[in-house]
Amino acid sequence: MIRISGEFYMPVVIAIAANTEHNKNGQTITSVPVVYSHCVQQAGAVPVILPPTGDEQTVALMLSRVSGLILPGGLDMDAHFFNQEMHPACKASDPELDTFQIALVNLAVKLQMPILGICRGAQVANVALGGSLIQDIPSQMPESDIVHMQKVFSYGTNHNVRFEPGSRLCRMFGESIRINSRHHQSIDVPGKGIRITAWAPDGVVEGAEHESLPIDLVQWHPELLIQKSDDMWPLFSRFISNCQDRFNA
């Protein structure tokens, strides 16, 4: 409980898993685009950024203080985590970051904590649950005529996504929506409990959900689209509602 201007509040706290990158001095730094925090704040919750760590006890302490977990976009995953060799088209990866975020997912699943995975985050959650990825869509699906990699992160949309009737994503968005797309990897074999529920016109997986846990995964970038339109709000609204339910339980 915190006190602000004489009033007491019990805020719902949402963890956002940090990514890593290298600054101009060659130092490894943690980073999360600020739009993720904005989405959490717009939903009335409090965002906290979790820096990568290899210490299991620290990971457990991190999640003990929050009600939900957001896994953001970021680097390619190291293919060794799903028993493959890295594809030549893959960019720089960070196995320590992968290990950290996989540990977060595994513990969050044990705690039945709501998870929202976005782009890389959807891929991390799927791999953590035993699934695999298409490592490079252009070379592994050469028949596709869909542009999945926008040249820059954009608030604009560039292709449709269709949803499985009756799925959570379908109930949120209807049969189909247009989304922004900036990825060259995607879910291939779904992990344990993961059901594929959204596809691009070329069959590339664009969304999935857990069969029994509050885990929703999307390949596009709703955190950008929501800055210009309310169309993506159902995704964040459902996630925060699940976190609130857990917080109040």
CSV table of C-alpha atoms in Angstrom, one decimal:
chain,number,residue,atom,x,y,z
A,1,MET,CA,0.0,0.0,0.0
A,2,ILE,CA,1.3,3.5,-0.8
A,3,ARG,CA,0.1,6.9,0.2
A,4,ILE,CA,-0.3,9.8,-2.3
A,5,SER,CA,-1.6,13.2,-1.3
A,6,GLY,CA,-3.1,11.7,1.9
A,7,GLU,CA,-4.9,8.9,0.1
A,8,PHE,CA,-3.9,5.2,0.3
A,9,TYR,CA,-3.7,3.0,-2.8
A,10,MET,CA,-3.0,-0.6,-3.5
A,11,PRO,CA,-1.7,-0.5,-7.1
A,12,VAL,CA,-1.5,-3.4,-9.5
A,13,VAL,CA,2.1,-3.7,-10.5
A,14,ILE,CA,3.1,-5.1,-13.9
A,15,ALA,CA,6.5,-6.4,-14.7
A,16,ILE,CA,8.1,-5.7,-18.1
A,17,ALA,CA,11.1,-7.9,-18.9
A,18,ALA,CA,14.0,-5.8,-20.0
A,19,ASN,CA,16.0,-6.6,-23.1
A,20,THR,CA,19.8,-6.0,-23.6
A,21,GLU,CA,21.8,-4.0,-26.1
A,22,HIS,CA,25.3,-2.5,-26.3
A,23,ASN,CA,26.0,1.2,-26.0
A,24,LYS,CA,28.7,3.2,-27.8
A,25,ASN,CA,31.2,2.3,-25.1
A,26,GLY,CA,30.6,-1.4,-25.6
A,27,GLN,CA,28.8,-1.8,-22.3
A,28,THR,CA,25.7,-4.1,-22.0
A,29,ILE,CA,22.7,-2.0,-21.0
A,30,THR,CA,19.1,-2.9,-20.3
A,31,SER,CA,16.3,-1.3,-22.3
A,32,VAL,CA,12.6,-1.3,-22.9
A,33,PRO,CA,10.8,1.0,-25.3
A,34,VAL,CA,8.8,3.5,-23.2
A,35,VAL,CA,5.6,2.8,-25.0
A,36,TYR,CA,5.2,-0.5,-23.0
A,37,SER,CA,5.2,1.5,-19.8
A,38,HIS,CA,2.8,4.0,-21.2
A,39,CYS,CA,0.3,1.2,-22.0
A,40,VAL,CA,0.5,-0.1,-18.5
A,41,GLN,CA,0.0,3.3,-17.0
A,42,GLN,CA,-2.9,4.1,-19.4
A,43,ALA,CA,-4.5,0.9,-18.0
A,44,GLY,CA,-4.2,2.2,-14.5
A,45,ALA,CA,-1.4,-0.1,-13.3
A,46,VAL,CA,2.2,0.6,-12.3
A,47,PRO,CA,5.0,-0.7,-14.6
A,48,VAL,CA,8.3,-1.9,-13.3
A,49,ILE,CA,11.3,-3.0,-15.4
A,50,LEU,CA,13.0,-6.3,-14.6
A,51,PRO,CA,16.7,-6.3,-15.5
A,52,PRO,CA,18.2,-9.6,-16.7
A,53,THR,CA,19.8,-11.8,-14.0
A,54,GLY,CA,21.0,-15.4,-13.9
A,55,ASP,CA,20.1,-15.8,-10.2
A,56,GLU,CA,17.0,-17.9,-9.7
A,57,GLN,CA,16.3,-16.5,-6.3
A,58,THR,CA,16.4,-13.0,-7.7
A,59,VAL,CA,14.0,-14.0,-10.5
A,60,ALA,CA,11.6,-15.4,-7.8
A,61,LEU,CA,11.8,-12.3,-5.7
A,62,MET,CA,11.1,-10.1,-8.8
A,63,LEU,CA,7.9,-12.0,-9.6
A,64,SER,CA,6.8,-12.2,-6.0
A,65,ARG,CA,6.1,-8.4,-6.1
A,66,VAL,CA,4.0,-8.2,-9.3
A,67,SER,CA,0.7,-9.4,-10.6
A,68,GLY,CA,1.5,-9.8,-14.3
A,69,LEU,CA,4.3,-10.1,-16.8
A,70,ILE,CA,4.8,-8.4,-20.2
A,71,LEU,CA,7.5,-9.9,-22.5
A,72,PRO,CA,8.3,-7.2,-25.1
A,73,GLY,CA,9.8,-7.3,-28.6
A,74,GLY,CA,13.6,-7.5,-29.1
A,75,LEU,CA,16.5,-9.7,-30.3
A,76,ASP,CA,16.3,-13.0,-32.2
A,77,MET,CA,16.3,-16.0,-29.8
A,78,ASP,CA,19.2,-18.3,-29.8
A,79,ALA,CA,18.0,-21.4,-31.6
A,80,HIS,CA,19.8,-23.8,-29.3
A,81,PHE,CA,17.0,-23.2,-26.8
A,82,PHE,CA,14.7,-25.1,-29.2
A,83,ASN,CA,17.3,-27.7,-30.3
A,84,GLN,CA,18.3,-26.1,-33.6
A,85,GLU,CA,21.4,-24.5,-35.1
A,86,MET,CA,21.2,-20.8,-35.7
A,87,HIS,CA,20.0,-19.9,-39.2
A,88,PRO,CA,22.5,-17.8,-41.2
A,89,ALA,CA,19.8,-15.0,-41.5
A,90,CYS,CA,19.5,-14.6,-37.7
A,91,LYS,CA,20.9,-11.5,-36.2
A,92,ALA,CA,22.8,-11.1,-32.9
A,93,SER,CA,21.3,-13.0,-30.0
A,94,ASP,CA,21.9,-13.0,-26.3
A,95,PRO,CA,21.7,-16.5,-24.6
A,96,GLU,CA,21.9,-15.0,-21.1
A,97,LEU,CA,18.9,-12.8,-21.9
A,98,ASP,CA,17.0,-15.8,-23.3
A,99,THR,CA,17.8,-17.8,-20.2
A,100,PHE,CA,16.5,-15.0,-18.0
A,101,GLN,CA,13.3,-14.5,-19.9
A,102,ILE,CA,12.6,-18.2,-20.2
A,103,ALA,CA,13.1,-18.5,-16.4
A,104,LEU,CA,10.5,-15.7,-15.9
A,105,VAL,CA,8.0,-17.5,-18.1
A,106,ASN,CA,8.5,-20.8,-16.3
A,107,LEU,CA,8.0,-19.3,-12.9
A,108,ALA,CA,5.1,-17.2,-14.0
A,109,VAL,CA,3.4,-20.3,-15.4
A,110,LYS,CA,3.9,-22.1,-12.1
A,111,LEU,CA,2.3,-19.1,-10.3
A,112,GLN,CA,-0.5,-19.0,-12.9
A,113,MET,CA,0.4,-15.3,-13.5
A,114,PRO,CA,-1.0,-13.5,-16.5
A,115,ILE,CA,1.5,-13.1,-19.3
A,116,LEU,CA,1.3,-10.9,-22.4
A,117,GLY,CA,3.9,-11.8,-25.0
A,118,ILE,CA,4.6,-9.3,-27.8
A,119,CYS,CA,6.7,-10.2,-30.9
A,120,ARG,CA,9.9,-11.7,-29.5
A,121,GLY,CA,8.0,-12.0,-26.2
A,122,ALA,CA,5.5,-14.4,-27.9
A,123,GLN,CA,8.3,-16.4,-29.2
A,124,VAL,CA,10.1,-16.6,-25.8
A,125,ALA,CA,6.9,-17.8,-24.1
A,126,ASN,CA,6.4,-20.5,-26.8
A,127,VAL,CA,10.0,-21.7,-26.5
A,128,ALA,CA,9.9,-21.7,-22.7
A,129,LEU,CA,6.9,-24.1,-22.9
A,130,GLY,CA,8.7,-26.5,-25.2
A,131,GLY,CA,7.8,-25.1,-28.7
A,132,SER,CA,10.0,-24.0,-31.6
A,133,LEU,CA,10.3,-21.1,-34.1
A,134,ILE,CA,10.5,-20.5,-37.8
A,135,GLN,CA,13.9,-18.8,-37.7
A,136,ASP,CA,13.7,-16.8,-40.9
A,137,ILE,CA,10.4,-16.4,-42.7
A,138,PRO,CA,11.7,-15.1,-46.0
A,139,SER,CA,14.1,-18.1,-46.6
A,140,GLN,CA,11.9,-20.8,-45.0
A,141,MET,CA,8.7,-19.6,-46.5
A,142,PRO,CA,9.8,-18.2,-49.9
A,143,GLU,CA,6.4,-18.6,-51.4
A,144,SER,CA,5.0,-15.9,-49.1
A,145,ASP,CA,4.2,-12.5,-50.7
A,146,ILE,CA,3.5,-10.8,-47.3
A,147,VAL,CA,5.9,-8.2,-46.0
A,148,HIS,CA,6.4,-9.2,-42.4
A,149,MET,CA,9.4,-6.9,-41.7
A,150,GLN,CA,8.4,-3.2,-41.9
A,151,LYS,CA,11.4,-1.1,-42.7
A,152,VAL,CA,10.8,0.9,-39.5
A,153,PHE,CA,8.6,0.4,-36.4
A,154,SER,CA,5.3,2.0,-37.5
A,155,TYR,CA,2.0,3.0,-36.2
A,156,GLY,CA,0.6,2.1,-39.6
A,157,THR,CA,-0.7,-1.4,-40.5
A,158,ASN,CA,0.5,-3.4,-43.4
A,159,HIS,CA,-1.4,-6.8,-43.6
A,160,ASN,CA,-4.5,-8.6,-42.2
A,161,VAL,CA,-4.7,-11.2,-39.5
A,162,ARG,CA,-7.5,-13.7,-39.2
A,163,PHE,CA,-8.5,-15.3,-35.9
A,164,GLU,CA,-9.8,-18.7,-35.0
A,165,PRO,CA,-13.6,-18.4,-34.3
A,166,GLY,CA,-14.3,-18.7,-30.6
A,167,SER,CA,-10.7,-17.9,-29.5
A,168,ARG,CA,-9.9,-15.2,-27.0
A,169,LEU,CA,-8.3,-13.1,-29.7
A,170,CYS,CA,-11.4,-13.4,-31.9
A,171,ARG,CA,-13.6,-12.3,-29.0
A,172,MET,CA,-11.3,-9.3,-28.6
A,173,PHE,CA,-11.0,-8.2,-32.2
A,174,GLY,CA,-13.6,-10.1,-34.4
A,175,GLU,CA,-12.8,-12.3,-37.3
A,176,SER,CA,-9.9,-10.2,-38.7
A,177,ILE,CA,-7.9,-7.0,-38.2
A,178,ARG,CA,-5.1,-5.2,-39.8
A,179,ILE,CA,-1.8,-5.0,-37.9
A,180,ASN,CA,1.7,-3.7,-38.1
A,181,SER,CA,4.4,-6.3,-38.7
A,182,ARG,CA,8.1,-6.2,-38.0
A,183,HIS,CA,9.5,-9.7,-37.5
A,184,HIS,CA,11.4,-12.4,-39.5
A,185,GLN,CA,10.7,-15.2,-37.0
A,186,SER,CA,7.5,-16.7,-35.7
A,187,ILE,CA,6.0,-19.6,-33.8
A,188,ASP,CA,6.4,-22.9,-35.5
A,189,VAL,CA,5.6,-25.9,-33.3
A,190,PRO,CA,3.4,-24.6,-30.3
A,191,GLY,CA,4.6,-25.2,-26.8
A,192,LYS,CA,2.8,-27.2,-24.2
A,193,GLY,CA,-0.7,-25.8,-23.7
A,194,ILE,CA,-0.3,-23.2,-26.4
A,195,ARG,CA,-3.0,-23.1,-29.1
A,196,ILE,CA,-2.4,-21.2,-32.3
A,197,THR,CA,-5.3,-18.8,-32.9
A,198,ALA,CA,-4.2,-16.1,-35.4
A,199,TRP,CA,-2.6,-16.3,-38.9
A,200,ALA,CA,-1.4,-13.9,-41.6
A,201,PRO,CA,-2.7,-14.5,-45.1
A,202,ASP,CA,0.4,-16.6,-45.9
A,203,GLY,CA,-0.1,-18.9,-42.9
A,204,VAL,CA,2.5,-17.3,-40.6
A,205,VAL,CA,1.4,-17.5,-37.0
A,206,GLU,CA,0.5,-14.1,-35.7
A,207,GLY,CA,-1.2,-15.0,-32.3
A,208,ALA,CA,-1.7,-17.8,-29.8
A,209,GLU,CA,-3.1,-18.4,-26.3
A,210,HIS,CA,-2.7,-20.9,-23.5
A,211,GLU,CA,-5.6,-23.4,-23.2
A,212,SER,CA,-6.0,-23.0,-19.5
A,213,LEU,CA,-3.8,-20.1,-18.3
A,214,PRO,CA,-4.1,-16.3,-18.8
A,215,ILE,CA,-1.3,-16.2,-21.4
A,216,ASP,CA,-1.9,-14.3,-24.7
A,217,LEU,CA,0.7,-14.0,-27.4
A,218,VAL,CA,0.7,-11.7,-30.4
A,219,GLN,CA,3.4,-11.3,-33.1
A,220,TRP,CA,2.5,-7.7,-34.0
A,221,HIS,CA,3.1,-4.5,-32.0
A,222,PRO,CA,-0.1,-3.4,-30.3
A,223,GLU,CA,1.9,-1.1,-28.0
A,224,LEU,CA,2.5,1.1,-31.0
A,225,LEU,CA,-0.9,0.9,-32.6
A,226,ILE,CA,-2.6,1.8,-29.3
A,227,GLN,CA,-0.9,5.2,-29.4
A,228,LYS,CA,-2.9,6.2,-32.4
A,229,SER,CA,-6.1,4.1,-32.0
A,230,ASP,CA,-8.2,2.3,-29.4
A,231,ASP,CA,-8.4,-0.8,-31.6
A,232,MET,CA,-5.8,-2.6,-29.6
A,233,TRP,CA,-7.1,-1.6,-26.2
A,234,PRO,CA,-9.1,-5.0,-25.7
A,235,LEU,CA,-5.7,-6.8,-25.5
A,236,PHE,CA,-4.3,-4.6,-22.8
A,237,SER,CA,-7.6,-4.3,-21.0
A,238,ARG,CA,-8.0,-8.1,-20.8
A,239,PHE,CA,-4.4,-8.5,-19.6
A,240,ILE,CA,-4.7,-5.8,-16.8
A,241,SER,CA,-8.1,-7.2,-15.8
A,242,ASN,CA,-6.6,-10.7,-15.4
A,243,CYS,CA,-3.8,-9.1,-13.3
A,244,GLN,CA,-6.3,-7.2,-11.2
A,245,ASP,CA,-8.2,-10.5,-10.6
A,246,ARG,CA,-5.0,-12.2,-9.4
A,247,PHE,CA,-4.1,-9.2,-7.3
A,248,ASN,CA,-7.6,-9.3,-5.5
A,249,ALA,CA,-7.6,-13.1,-5.1
